[in-house]
Amino acid sequence: MLGPTASGKTEMAIRLAQHFAAEIVSVDSMQVYRGMDIGTAKPTVLERNGVVHHLIDVAEPTEEFTVARFRSLGRQILDETEAPALVITGGSGLHFRALVDPLSFAPTDPDLRGELEGRETGELAAELLGADPGAAALVDMANQRRLVRAVEIYQLTGETPSSRAASAAAEDVRRYVPEIGFEAVGVDPGSGLEARVDVRLREMREGGLVDEVRSLAPRMGRNARSAVGYREVLSALEDEISMDEAFERAAAGSKKLARKQRTWFQRDPRIRWIPWIDDPDHRLGRILETFD
RNA sequence: GCCGGGAUGCCCGAGCGGCCAAAGGGAGCAGACUGUAAAUCUGCCGGCUGACGCCUACGGAGGUUCGAAUCCUUCUCCCGGCA
């Protein structure tokens, strides 16, 4: 069950899991961090209602938890679980695909990457194009991060964007042919999204988000610090902006995030979208119908 | 009351006679996406238009000029100093 933030996925997923006696696998890039609870809208133990949740709290905020690691942990869960069914739910599109699709992540090397990051974009582009004239069609040459990664992969493995794109697995990824079987439902956030984001943020603030960020701050790495809600409150705690301003920006950030998530999921042809329905029982019924 | 500073597009903010529908950022909209992905990047972003183009715009009103967001006068409102 996929969909943007504040679309009510969490509660629906838990009810769905109970219906099928299933366990939940979260595909969320930030709920993986221990201690980042309120701001990521992580379900509490109480809310989980006895349903086992995987891929939540599997990393320290100091770490830079990567999608590759997410995939390897996730596949291990899929392989080893004894649950009769799994409900995969979340809003991180790449993480979802890393879990169900044949994505294969090339190795990485922090030193090499550090070195490449210090180089001129034009130089990187020239090196890549020298090795692979077709790279321009596959790599966004304006995106330094992508360029660095492409050159990193080339230097580490000799693989070029073209050679990687030519694999059978890459073709399956492009065609959305999964590695594991699943049924996907997308929950449309509906026109009330903005209002729900505002309400949820207010609840997070009242629920102690500021204290959570304050106590977590010394332990938050680059990744964790970039989470919506956290980065804004961090700026306020560092006196760059007021706390009210921080929450206003966080609201805009959440809406933007929801947009990006929608953009990602909307082109996945495997997802069947259900319209927003206010009543949770009715909504659950609609989701179950879709699975039938 | 006097002296000085300021009012710019949804917001912040540069411009200080022509190259200005007006830098830049934010927000908004659309999109990309295989080891940072809640990241990173791309396009659009006053109105009308497919486009050429036309219209409306830089607090209000006048004026100077071939030409004004930019200069002058005056009015309104903010901010700092002196009374």
mmCIF file of N, CA and C (backbone and C1' of nucleotides) in Angstrom, chain A residues 29 105-106 113 117 140 143 145 170 223 226 231 256-257 259-260 267, chain B residues 26-42:
data_model
loop_
_atom_site.group_PDB
_atom_site.id
_atom_site.type_symbol
_atom_site.label_atom_id
_atom_site.label_comp_id
_atom_site.label_asym_id
_atom_site.label_seq_id
_atom_site.Cartn_x
_atom_site.Cartn_y
_atom_site.Cartn_z
ATOM 1 N N SER A 29 12.092 5.954 4.033
ATOM 2 C CA SER A 29 13.517 6.261 4.157
ATOM 3 C C SER A 29 13.902 6.882 5.488
ATOM 4 N N PHE A 105 22.534 -2.565 -7.013
ATOM 5 C CA PHE A 105 23.339 -1.390 -6.722
ATOM 6 C C PHE A 105 24.828 -1.704 -6.840
ATOM 7 N N ALA A 106 25.474 -0.950 -7.667
ATOM 8 C CA ALA A 106 26.919 -1.120 -7.843
ATOM 9 C C ALA A 106 27.620 -0.692 -6.553
ATOM 10 N N ARG A 113 34.529 8.626 -3.848
ATOM 11 C CA ARG A 113 33.414 9.550 -4.010
ATOM 12 C C ARG A 113 33.790 10.939 -3.510
ATOM 13 N N GLU A 117 33.651 14.226 -5.780
ATOM 14 C CA GLU A 117 32.775 15.345 -5.421
ATOM 15 C C GLU A 117 33.517 16.675 -5.467
ATOM 16 N N ASP A 140 21.731 12.388 -16.064
ATOM 17 C CA ASP A 140 21.442 13.814 -16.063
ATOM 18 C C ASP A 140 22.746 14.570 -15.808
ATOM 19 N N ASN A 143 23.127 17.130 -13.095
ATOM 20 C CA ASN A 143 22.986 16.700 -11.713
ATOM 21 C C ASN A 143 24.307 16.139 -11.206
ATOM 22 N N ARG A 145 25.405 15.052 -8.456
ATOM 23 C CA ARG A 145 25.379 13.842 -7.639
ATOM 24 C C ARG A 145 25.304 12.590 -8.510
ATOM 25 N N ALA A 170 18.009 -4.436 -15.844
ATOM 26 C CA ALA A 170 17.707 -3.022 -16.064
ATOM 27 C C ALA A 170 16.488 -2.875 -16.970
ATOM 28 N N ASN A 223 22.052 12.594 6.658
ATOM 29 C CA ASN A 223 20.803 12.059 6.145
ATOM 30 C C ASN A 223 19.603 12.401 7.016
ATOM 31 N N SER A 226 18.176 15.839 7.109
ATOM 32 C CA SER A 226 17.485 16.380 5.943
ATOM 33 C C SER A 226 16.002 16.031 5.919
ATOM 34 N N ARG A 231 14.733 19.113 9.756
ATOM 35 C CA ARG A 231 15.671 20.155 9.314
ATOM 36 C C ARG A 231 15.167 21.546 9.686
ATOM 37 N N LYS A 256 5.254 19.568 -0.392
ATOM 38 C CA LYS A 256 6.165 19.351 -1.507
ATOM 39 C C LYS A 256 6.560 17.875 -1.584
ATOM 40 N N LEU A 257 6.809 17.325 -0.440
ATOM 41 C CA LEU A 257 7.147 15.903 -0.382
ATOM 42 C C LEU A 257 6.005 15.065 -0.940
ATOM 43 N N ARG A 259 3.869 15.876 -3.110
ATOM 44 C CA ARG A 259 3.880 16.055 -4.564
ATOM 45 C C ARG A 259 4.887 15.110 -5.213
ATOM 46 N N LYS A 260 6.106 15.147 -4.672
ATOM 47 C CA LYS A 260 7.170 14.328 -5.242
ATOM 48 C C LYS A 260 6.828 12.851 -5.163
ATOM 49 N N ARG A 267 3.656 7.009 -12.104
ATOM 50 C CA ARG A 267 4.031 6.398 -13.374
ATOM 51 C C ARG A 267 4.262 4.894 -13.245
ATOM 52 P P G B 26 15.414 28.371 -3.801
ATOM 53 O "O5'" G B 26 14.158 28.765 -2.898
ATOM 54 C "C5'" G B 26 14.278 28.799 -1.479
ATOM 55 C "C4'" G B 26 13.007 29.359 -0.880
ATOM 56 C "C3'" G B 26 11.720 28.696 -1.330
ATOM 57 O "O3'" G B 26 11.496 27.483 -0.642
ATOM 58 C "C1'" G B 26 11.440 31.032 -1.364
ATOM 59 P P A B 27 10.735 26.291 -1.339
ATOM 60 O "O5'" A B 27 9.266 26.892 -1.485
ATOM 61 C "C5'" A B 27 8.475 27.133 -0.327
ATOM 62 C "C4'" A B 27 7.196 27.815 -0.739
ATOM 63 C "C3'" A B 27 6.391 27.095 -1.799
ATOM 64 O "O3'" A B 27 5.605 26.062 -1.246
ATOM 65 C "C1'" A B 27 6.570 29.365 -2.383
ATOM 66 P P G B 28 5.262 24.784 -2.116
ATOM 67 O "O5'" G B 28 4.453 25.395 -3.341
ATOM 68 C "C5'" G B 28 3.128 25.878 -3.168
ATOM 69 C "C4'" G B 28 2.601 26.329 -4.501
ATOM 70 C "C3'" G B 28 2.643 25.265 -5.589
ATOM 71 O "O3'" G B 28 1.517 24.409 -5.510
ATOM 72 C "C1'" G B 28 3.545 27.265 -6.434
ATOM 73 P P C B 29 1.669 22.889 -5.922
ATOM 74 O "O5'" C B 29 1.804 22.976 -7.507
ATOM 75 C "C5'" C B 29 0.702 23.378 -8.306
ATOM 76 C "C4'" C B 29 1.134 23.437 -9.749
ATOM 77 C "C3'" C B 29 1.773 22.167 -10.291
ATOM 78 O "O3'" C B 29 0.816 21.189 -10.640
ATOM 79 C "C1'" C B 29 3.064 24.016 -10.948
ATOM 80 P P A B 30 1.211 19.639 -10.494
ATOM 81 O "O5'" A B 30 2.217 19.424 -11.716
ATOM 82 C "C5'" A B 30 1.712 19.406 -13.041
ATOM 83 C "C4'" A B 30 2.857 19.347 -14.015
ATOM 84 C "C3'" A B 30 3.772 18.150 -13.885
ATOM 85 O "O3'" A B 30 3.228 16.970 -14.463
ATOM 86 C "C1'" A B 30 5.068 20.094 -14.156
ATOM 87 P P G B 31 3.555 15.549 -13.786
ATOM 88 O "O5'" G B 31 5.102 15.311 -14.113
ATOM 89 C "C5'" G B 31 5.512 15.080 -15.431
ATOM 90 C "C4'" G B 31 7.005 15.255 -15.559
ATOM 91 C "C3'" G B 31 7.928 14.227 -14.905
ATOM 92 O "O3'" G B 31 7.962 13.011 -15.614
ATOM 93 C "C1'" G B 31 8.841 16.386 -14.671
ATOM 94 P P A B 32 8.471 11.668 -14.946
ATOM 95 O "O5'" A B 32 10.059 11.865 -14.897
ATOM 96 C "C5'" A B 32 10.831 11.793 -16.085
ATOM 97 C "C4'" A B 32 12.270 12.094 -15.737
ATOM 98 C "C3'" A B 32 12.967 11.031 -14.906
ATOM 99 O "O3'" A B 32 13.502 10.027 -15.747
ATOM 100 C "C1'" A B 32 13.422 13.189 -14.030
ATOM 101 P P C B 33 13.448 8.511 -15.242
ATOM 102 O "O5'" C B 33 14.432 8.466 -13.980
ATOM 103 C "C5'" C B 33 15.831 8.825 -14.128
ATOM 104 C "C4'" C B 33 16.383 8.989 -12.708
ATOM 105 C "C3'" C B 33 16.328 7.685 -11.922
ATOM 106 O "O3'" C B 33 17.538 7.489 -11.241
ATOM 107 C "C1'" C B 33 15.128 9.404 -10.778
ATOM 108 P P U B 34 18.767 6.618 -11.579
ATOM 109 O "O5'" U B 34 18.431 5.246 -10.855
ATOM 110 C "C5'" U B 34 18.113 5.236 -9.467
ATOM 111 C "C4'" U B 34 18.783 4.032 -8.870
ATOM 112 C "C3'" U B 34 20.297 4.071 -9.055
ATOM 113 O "O3'" U B 34 20.911 3.966 -7.780
ATOM 114 C "C1'" U B 34 19.351 2.019 -9.854
ATOM 115 P P G B 35 22.371 4.518 -7.549
ATOM 116 O "O5'" G B 35 22.700 3.992 -6.075
ATOM 117 C "C5'" G B 35 21.772 4.172 -5.004
ATOM 118 C "C4'" G B 35 22.579 4.182 -3.737
ATOM 119 C "C3'" G B 35 23.812 5.071 -3.891
ATOM 120 O "O3'" G B 35 23.808 6.123 -2.958
ATOM 121 C "C1'" G B 35 24.332 2.899 -3.034
ATOM 122 P P U B 36 22.877 7.248 -3.013
ATOM 123 O "O5'" U B 36 23.106 7.928 -1.591
ATOM 124 C "C5'" U B 36 22.683 7.331 -0.363
ATOM 125 C "C4'" U B 36 22.287 8.476 0.553
ATOM 126 C "C3'" U B 36 21.020 9.208 0.084
ATOM 127 O "O3'" U B 36 20.084 9.324 1.140
ATOM 128 C "C1'" U B 36 22.883 10.715 0.238
ATOM 129 P P A B 37 18.928 8.348 1.287
ATOM 130 O "O5'" A B 37 17.767 8.942 0.369
ATOM 131 C "C5'" A B 37 17.056 10.109 0.807
ATOM 132 C "C4'" A B 37 15.957 10.398 -0.187
ATOM 133 C "C3'" A B 37 14.976 9.249 -0.354
ATOM 134 O "O3'" A B 37 13.708 9.739 -0.719
ATOM 135 C "C1'" A B 37 16.052 9.673 -2.389
ATOM 136 P P A B 38 12.577 9.799 0.229
ATOM 137 O "O5'" A B 38 12.383 11.242 0.836
ATOM 138 C "C5'" A B 38 11.848 12.353 0.016
ATOM 139 C "C4'" A B 38 12.078 13.593 0.835
ATOM 140 C "C3'" A B 38 13.523 13.637 1.299
ATOM 141 O "O3'" A B 38 14.372 14.578 0.729
ATOM 142 C "C1'" A B 38 11.960 13.390 3.151
ATOM 143 P P A B 39 14.211 16.098 0.453
ATOM 144 O "O5'" A B 39 15.749 16.383 0.206
ATOM 145 C "C5'" A B 39 16.722 16.014 1.159
ATOM 146 C "C4'" A B 39 17.875 15.318 0.458
ATOM 147 C "C3'" A B 39 18.359 15.966 -0.825
ATOM 148 O "O3'" A B 39 19.225 17.049 -0.543
ATOM 149 C "C1'" A B 39 18.149 13.659 -1.158
ATOM 150 P P U B 40 19.069 18.407 -1.387
ATOM 151 O "O5'" U B 40 19.506 17.946 -2.852
ATOM 152 C "C5'" U B 40 20.849 17.556 -3.118
ATOM 153 C "C4'" U B 40 20.935 16.991 -4.508
ATOM 154 C "C3'" U B 40 20.348 17.875 -5.608
ATOM 155 O "O3'" U B 40 21.248 18.908 -5.982
ATOM 156 C "C1'" U B 40 19.617 15.664 -5.922
ATOM 157 P P C B 41 20.700 20.279 -6.561
ATOM 158 O "O5'" C B 41 20.202 19.867 -8.016
ATOM 159 C "C5'" C B 41 21.149 19.448 -8.995
ATOM 160 C "C4'" C B 41 20.430 18.872 -10.177
ATOM 161 C "C3'" C B 41 19.469 19.809 -10.899
ATOM 162 O "O3'" C B 41 20.166 20.692 -11.755
ATOM 163 C "C1'" C B 41 18.444 17.708 -10.627
ATOM 164 P P U B 42 19.515 22.105 -12.141
ATOM 165 O "O5'" U B 42 18.411 21.686 -13.219
ATOM 166 C "C5'" U B 42 18.809 21.093 -14.445
ATOM 167 C "C4'" U B 42 17.593 20.778 -15.276
ATOM 168 C "C3'" U B 42 16.612 21.925 -15.455
ATOM 169 O "O3'" U B 42 17.040 22.812 -16.468
ATOM 170 C "C1'" U B 42 15.415 19.962 -14.925
#
